[in-house]
Coordinates of C-alpha atoms in Angstrom, one line a residue:
M430 CA 43.8 -114.8 130.0
S431 CA 46.7 -112.7 131.3
K432 CA 50.1 -112.9 129.7
N433 CA 52.2 -115.3 132.0
F434 CA 49.3 -117.3 133.2
Q435 CA 48.7 -120.9 132.8
S436 CA 45.9 -122.8 134.1
P437 CA 46.1 -126.7 134.0
N438 CA 43.2 -129.1 134.0
I439 CA 39.9 -128.4 135.9
F440 CA 40.1 -131.5 137.2
W441 CA 42.9 -130.7 139.7
W442 CA 40.8 -127.7 140.9
I443 CA 38.2 -130.0 141.8
L444 CA 40.1 -132.8 143.1
I445 CA 42.6 -131.3 145.5
P446 CA 40.4 -128.7 147.0
G447 CA 38.0 -131.5 147.6
A448 CA 40.4 -133.5 149.5
F449 CA 40.9 -130.2 151.7
I450 CA 37.5 -130.0 152.7
T451 CA 37.1 -133.6 153.3
L452 CA 40.0 -133.9 155.5
F453 CA 38.7 -130.2 157.6
L454 CA 35.5 -132.2 158.1
L455 CA 37.0 -135.7 159.4
G456 CA 39.6 -133.5 161.6
Y457 CA 36.8 -131.2 163.1
Y458 CA 33.1 -132.5 162.2
P459 CA 33.6 -136.3 162.0
G460 CA 29.7 -137.0 162.5
I461 CA 29.1 -134.8 159.7
I462 CA 30.0 -137.7 157.1
P463 CA 27.7 -140.4 157.7
L464 CA 30.4 -143.0 157.5
D465 CA 28.5 -145.6 159.6
K466 CA 25.7 -146.1 156.9
L467 CA 28.1 -147.1 154.4
G468 CA 28.1 -150.9 155.9
A469 CA 31.2 -152.6 157.2
S470 CA 34.0 -150.6 155.6
G471 CA 32.3 -147.5 156.1
R472 CA 32.4 -148.5 160.1
S473 CA 35.7 -149.4 160.2
L474 CA 36.6 -146.2 158.2
S475 CA 34.7 -144.3 161.1
Q476 CA 36.8 -146.0 163.8
S477 CA 40.0 -145.0 162.1
V478 CA 38.8 -141.6 162.1
S479 CA 38.0 -141.1 165.5
Q480 CA 41.3 -143.0 166.5
Y481 CA 43.4 -140.9 164.7
R482 CA 41.4 -137.7 164.3
T483 CA 44.6 -135.6 165.9
G484 CA 46.7 -136.8 163.2
L485 CA 44.0 -135.7 160.5
I486 CA 43.7 -132.3 162.2
V487 CA 47.9 -132.3 162.2
G488 CA 48.2 -133.4 158.7
L489 CA 45.6 -130.8 157.5
W490 CA 47.2 -127.8 158.7
A491 CA 50.7 -129.0 158.1
T492 CA 49.7 -129.5 154.3
I493 CA 47.9 -125.8 154.4
L494 CA 51.4 -124.7 155.3
A495 CA 53.1 -126.5 152.6
H496 CA 50.4 -125.2 149.8
L497 CA 51.3 -121.4 151.6
F498 CA 54.7 -121.6 151.2
E499 CA 54.4 -122.8 147.3
A500 CA 52.4 -120.3 146.9
M501 CA 54.9 -117.4 148.1
L502 CA 57.6 -119.3 146.2
A503 CA 55.4 -118.7 143.2
R504 CA 54.8 -115.0 144.0
N505 CA 58.6 -114.4 144.1
I506 CA 59.4 -116.1 140.8
C507 CA 56.6 -113.9 139.3
Q508 CA 58.2 -110.7 140.7
K509 CA 61.6 -111.8 139.9
H510 CA 60.6 -112.3 136.2
K511 CA 58.8 -109.1 136.2
F512 CA 55.2 -110.7 135.5
D513 CA 52.1 -108.6 135.2
Q514 CA 50.3 -107.9 138.0
Q515 CA 46.9 -110.0 137.2
S516 CA 49.4 -113.2 136.1
T517 CA 50.9 -112.8 139.8
L518 CA 48.0 -113.1 141.7
L519 CA 46.6 -115.6 139.7
W520 CA 49.7 -117.8 140.0
T521 CA 49.8 -117.1 143.7
I522 CA 46.3 -118.3 144.4
Q523 CA 46.2 -121.2 142.0
T524 CA 49.8 -122.6 143.5
F525 CA 48.1 -122.5 147.1
I526 CA 45.2 -124.4 146.2
I527 CA 47.5 -126.6 143.9
A528 CA 50.9 -126.7 145.6
G529 CA 53.5 -127.8 143.2
N530 CA 52.0 -126.0 139.7
K531 CA 53.5 -123.2 139.9
P532 CA 55.6 -121.1 136.9
E533 CA 58.9 -122.9 136.2
E534 CA 62.0 -120.9 136.1
Q535 CA 63.1 -122.2 132.9
N536 CA 59.8 -120.8 131.4
A537 CA 60.5 -117.5 132.7
P538 CA 62.3 -115.0 130.4
S539 CA 65.6 -114.6 131.2
V540 CA 66.0 -111.3 129.5
N541 CA 64.0 -108.5 131.2
L542 CA 63.9 -105.0 130.2
S543 CA 62.1 -102.4 130.9
D544 CA 59.8 -100.6 128.2
D545 CA 61.8 -97.8 127.8
E546 CA 65.1 -99.9 127.5
W547 CA 63.3 -101.8 124.4
K548 CA 62.4 -98.5 123.0
K549 CA 66.0 -97.6 123.1
K550 CA 67.3 -101.2 122.0
L551 CA 64.6 -101.8 118.9
T552 CA 63.8 -99.9 116.0
D553 CA 60.3 -98.7 115.7
E554 CA 59.0 -101.5 113.6
E555 CA 60.8 -104.2 115.8
Y556 CA 59.6 -102.3 118.7
R557 CA 55.9 -102.6 117.3
I558 CA 56.2 -106.0 116.5
L559 CA 58.2 -107.9 119.4
R560 CA 57.3 -106.0 122.3
K561 CA 53.7 -104.6 121.0
K562 CA 52.5 -107.7 119.3
D563 CA 51.9 -106.2 116.0
T564 CA 52.0 -107.6 112.7
E565 CA 54.0 -106.2 109.4
Y566 CA 52.2 -106.1 106.2
P567 CA 52.7 -109.4 103.9
G568 CA 55.2 -109.6 101.6
T569 CA 57.1 -106.7 102.6
G570 CA 59.5 -108.6 105.2
K571 CA 63.1 -109.0 104.2
Y572 CA 63.1 -112.5 104.9
D573 CA 59.9 -113.8 103.1
K574 CA 61.7 -115.0 100.1
H575 CA 65.3 -115.2 101.9
F576 CA 66.6 -118.7 101.5
E577 CA 70.1 -118.7 102.4
P578 CA 72.0 -121.3 104.8
G579 CA 72.5 -119.9 108.2
T580 CA 70.6 -119.2 111.5
Y581 CA 67.8 -117.0 112.4
E582 CA 68.2 -115.2 115.6
C583 CA 65.7 -113.3 117.9
A584 CA 66.0 -109.4 116.4
G585 CA 65.4 -108.4 120.5
C586 CA 68.3 -110.6 122.3
G587 CA 70.1 -112.6 120.0
Q588 CA 68.5 -116.2 120.6
N589 CA 68.7 -118.7 118.1
L590 CA 65.4 -119.4 117.4
Y591 CA 65.3 -121.0 113.6
D592 CA 67.9 -123.2 111.4
S593 CA 67.2 -122.3 107.5
S594 CA 67.2 -125.9 106.9
S595 CA 63.8 -125.6 108.5
K596 CA 62.8 -122.9 106.3
F597 CA 60.2 -123.3 103.2
D598 CA 58.0 -121.1 101.2
S599 CA 54.4 -121.1 101.9
H600 CA 53.4 -118.5 99.7
C601 CA 51.8 -116.7 102.8
G602 CA 53.8 -113.3 102.9
W603 CA 55.8 -114.0 106.0
P604 CA 58.8 -116.3 106.6
A605 CA 57.9 -119.8 107.2
F606 CA 59.3 -122.6 109.4
S607 CA 58.8 -126.0 110.0
S608 CA 60.0 -126.2 113.4
S609 CA 62.0 -124.1 115.9
L610 CA 65.2 -124.9 117.6
A611 CA 64.9 -126.8 120.7
G612 CA 64.0 -125.1 123.7
S613 CA 64.2 -121.5 121.9
V614 CA 60.2 -120.7 121.4
K615 CA 57.5 -120.9 123.4
R616 CA 53.7 -120.8 123.1
H617 CA 50.8 -119.4 124.2
K618 CA 47.0 -119.2 123.4
D619 CA 46.0 -115.8 121.6
E620 CA 43.8 -113.3 123.1
D621 CA 41.4 -114.3 120.5
G622 CA 41.3 -118.0 121.8
Y623 CA 42.1 -119.4 118.7
R624 CA 45.5 -118.8 117.2
I625 CA 48.6 -120.3 119.1
E626 CA 51.1 -117.3 119.4
I627 CA 54.9 -117.9 119.4
L628 CA 57.3 -116.0 121.4
C629 CA 61.4 -115.9 122.2
R630 CA 61.6 -118.0 125.0
A631 CA 64.4 -115.6 126.0
C632 CA 62.9 -112.3 125.9
D633 CA 59.1 -113.3 125.5
G634 CA 59.5 -111.2 122.5
H635 CA 56.4 -112.1 120.1
L636 CA 57.4 -113.6 116.7
G637 CA 54.1 -114.6 115.1
H638 CA 52.1 -117.7 115.1
V639 CA 51.9 -121.2 114.5
F640 CA 49.4 -123.5 112.8
E641 CA 48.9 -127.2 112.4
G642 CA 47.4 -129.2 110.2
E643 CA 47.2 -127.2 106.9
G644 CA 48.2 -130.0 104.6
I645 CA 51.1 -127.9 103.3
R646 CA 53.7 -129.9 101.7
D647 CA 57.2 -129.2 101.0
S648 CA 59.6 -129.3 97.5
N649 CA 59.6 -132.8 98.1
G650 CA 56.1 -133.8 98.6
K651 CA 56.3 -134.1 102.3
I652 CA 53.5 -133.2 104.6
I653 CA 54.7 -130.3 106.9
E654 CA 52.9 -130.5 110.2
E655 CA 53.0 -127.3 111.2
R656 CA 54.2 -123.6 110.0
H657 CA 55.9 -121.4 112.0
C658 CA 54.5 -117.8 110.5
V659 CA 57.0 -115.5 111.6
N660 CA 57.6 -111.6 111.3
S661 CA 60.6 -110.5 109.6
A662 CA 61.0 -107.7 112.0
S663 CA 61.3 -110.3 115.0
L664 CA 64.7 -112.1 112.9
K665 CA 68.3 -111.4 112.6
F666 CA 69.9 -113.6 110.3
S667 CA 73.3 -115.0 110.7
K668 CA 75.0 -116.7 107.9
K669 CA 76.6 -120.1 107.7
N670 CA 80.4 -120.2 107.5

């Protein structure tokens, strides 16, 4: 799947195109759908179609134009936030078919740098992990066994991501958090189709992966619902004053 593309339930791919096709047939070829054979209600509907056929055609083309406008708006949003070409194409096509389902401004990264700019801004390790989605070796990160009170920020853009109160020792070799700060992290299904990748919402920097239902318990015996497994190189720590 493309980096920035998310598709809705397939139900909408069937329902909305089906409605378009039905309106087109009723407007231009009303006789092709045997409404008269559906009993009294069918005959009544057939009469209504004949009576309001012009309105159906006008409504059809008005809807198509509205969907086209939404598609162009989706394309502009994608280009504004530098989505990859495949994602832009998929969003444009999907939004034309399913108007209203377009990338949301608040879900797009607010920090957009070119690849060369990221290389200059980040260390080699930070660039390799944040921008190229690599992973540091377990047990090597500086925040794996770090439990000082404070806030963990994105090493790429400074976005606040995790409070130290949510950090726990999962013995996995990477910093682990039970939750992120509200609105700071977004999720995508990984390319392997199984894991869920977590990214900084502000710059789309790769943080790690989130795992659910592992049955891990904290020091008080409470079950932890999910584990954010994060690379230390993706983080910067600010000590609590």
